[in-house]
Amino acid sequence: MKILHAASELYPLIKTGGLADVLGALPFAQAEQGDDVRVVLPYYRAVREKLPFTAEVARRDTFGGYVVIRYAQYQNIGLYLIDAPHLYDRYGNPYHNEFYQDYHDNVIRFGILGWAAAAIATGIDPLWGKADVLHAHDWQAGLAPAYLTAWHRRDVKSVFTIHNIAYQGCFYPHHLHDLWLPDWILHTEGAEFHGQISFLKAGLYFADHITTVSPTYAKEITGELGSYGMNGLLQTRLAQGRLSGILNGVDESIWHPATDPELFQQYDLKNINQKVANKTALQERFGLRRQPESLLTVMVSRLTAQKGADFLASSLHEQLAQHADLQFILLGSGAPELENAFRELAATYPQQVGVVIGYDEALAHQLIGGGDVILIPSRFEPCGLTQLYGLKYGTLPLVRKTGGLADTVVNGETGFVFDDANVASLNGAFQAAFATWQQPKQWAALRENAMKQDFSWHKAAQTYQTCYAKL
């Protein structure tokens, strides 16, 4: 089967979050199963620096200016790169400037991503021809199914995956003509959303099938609270059999404690005692007490209300005061007030807390390898990947019961689960974790269960293959 993925990120070429990890794994797992898989991605400055040698496929004068479609063989997949320096040759983040302000021309930048994906899927590259399935990811690629519909190309089937429905890509309606789309696209039965054009709704409405990144999240987004206004459309798609949840996986070539080059000491279930060397190294780095008996909790996350960072900071103040043997290390960034809250936590408990504001891929691996517990107290979580990494590394997840966290962590068997997004409920989970930590045999049994879980990308790839085949 010929599959074309369209997305705005792909690890390790460009990454801001979990979307990049998915695109850095799923297409490759599909290719290993025998499919002809390609990905279309903007040719950002960071990508250009890593992949300078490409072949020209096509040139077009588009609504976004002059665009060159380039091609590179990347590992075992083909990579199409949208070469438009006036749109993508910018320093830093793909979506916003250094002041966290969205680029004013994002409507065009990601409109071109959708247009290019549809053009490639329908045969702009004569050497590849037409794709069987165009698989678009999140709002940035949401117009791809709309272009297929506008061009009356029912011979290419489309799948749209929601990685986070909170981000919807809404723009002023007058941009419809800037995007070379017909008037009927901007309709309640189409891409219109509260008077604007929504790239996300375009994907939801015009795609042949919609997936989310976990079964529970697929249910949550059909309810009023979890849908961000899209529940009516999603309820219809569910009733039509056109909405399903497919759980993300773990790329074991990158995330496996036995082979991870970023760890201070590699380990697996057979030599699990070597895991403690990673914990000791973290305690030394952050100036924490070097005590194996201390419970080291870690968090690798954006600091937002969605991630529960606000009530986690409040809970930790209570827990750290009560338990001198509790330790906490944070790697993350986000809302300034939340960053300051964790800085204050580190200043108040310097021998128990370490904080790094920012992101460091190597440190992320070291925290997940060296921690005893990984904290993911999200208010909502489409899938989550860090809890899967925690399971793989024997760092037990402590999570809120929502989305993919509910699908992957079993309370008292592979981790600790709490129900409500508040301090009291989270404190209860901390107490459960402490009680288990004080029973070494029970802790070892949970850790073994966690490390034996199978969340490989090959399972997800097989499920997507079934989805495509039905289309």
Coordinates of C-alpha atoms in Angstrom, one line a residue, residues 107-108 111 139 142-143 146-147 168-187 190-203 206 230:
V107 CA -2.6 30.4 7.6
I108 CA -0.6 30.3 4.5
G111 CA -2.3 25.9 4.1
W139 CA -4.6 21.0 12.5
G142 CA -6.0 19.6 8.3
L143 CA -6.7 21.2 4.9
A146 CA -10.4 19.5 2.1
Y147 CA -8.2 19.9 -1.0
Q168 CA -7.7 23.9 16.1
G169 CA -5.9 26.3 13.7
C170 CA -8.7 28.9 13.4
F171 CA -8.2 31.9 11.0
Y172 CA -10.3 34.7 9.6
P173 CA -12.8 33.6 6.9
H174 CA -11.5 35.9 4.2
H175 CA -8.5 33.6 4.0
L176 CA -10.5 31.0 2.3
H177 CA -9.9 32.5 -1.1
D178 CA -6.3 33.1 -0.2
L179 CA -6.1 29.3 0.1
W180 CA -7.6 28.7 -3.3
L181 CA -10.6 26.9 -1.8
P182 CA -14.2 27.2 -3.0
D183 CA -16.9 29.0 -1.0
W184 CA -18.7 25.8 -0.1
I185 CA -15.8 24.6 2.0
L186 CA -16.6 27.4 4.5
H187 CA -19.9 26.1 5.8
G190 CA -17.5 21.9 6.2
A191 CA -14.6 23.9 7.7
E192 CA -16.6 26.8 9.3
F193 CA -16.3 27.0 13.1
H194 CA -17.8 30.0 14.9
G195 CA -17.4 32.2 11.8
Q196 CA -13.8 31.3 11.2
I197 CA -12.1 28.7 9.0
S198 CA -10.8 25.9 11.2
F199 CA -8.1 23.7 9.8
L200 CA -8.9 21.1 12.4
K201 CA -12.6 21.0 11.5
A202 CA -11.6 20.7 7.8
G203 CA -9.7 17.5 8.6
F206 CA -13.6 16.0 5.0
M230 CA -16.5 19.6 18.0

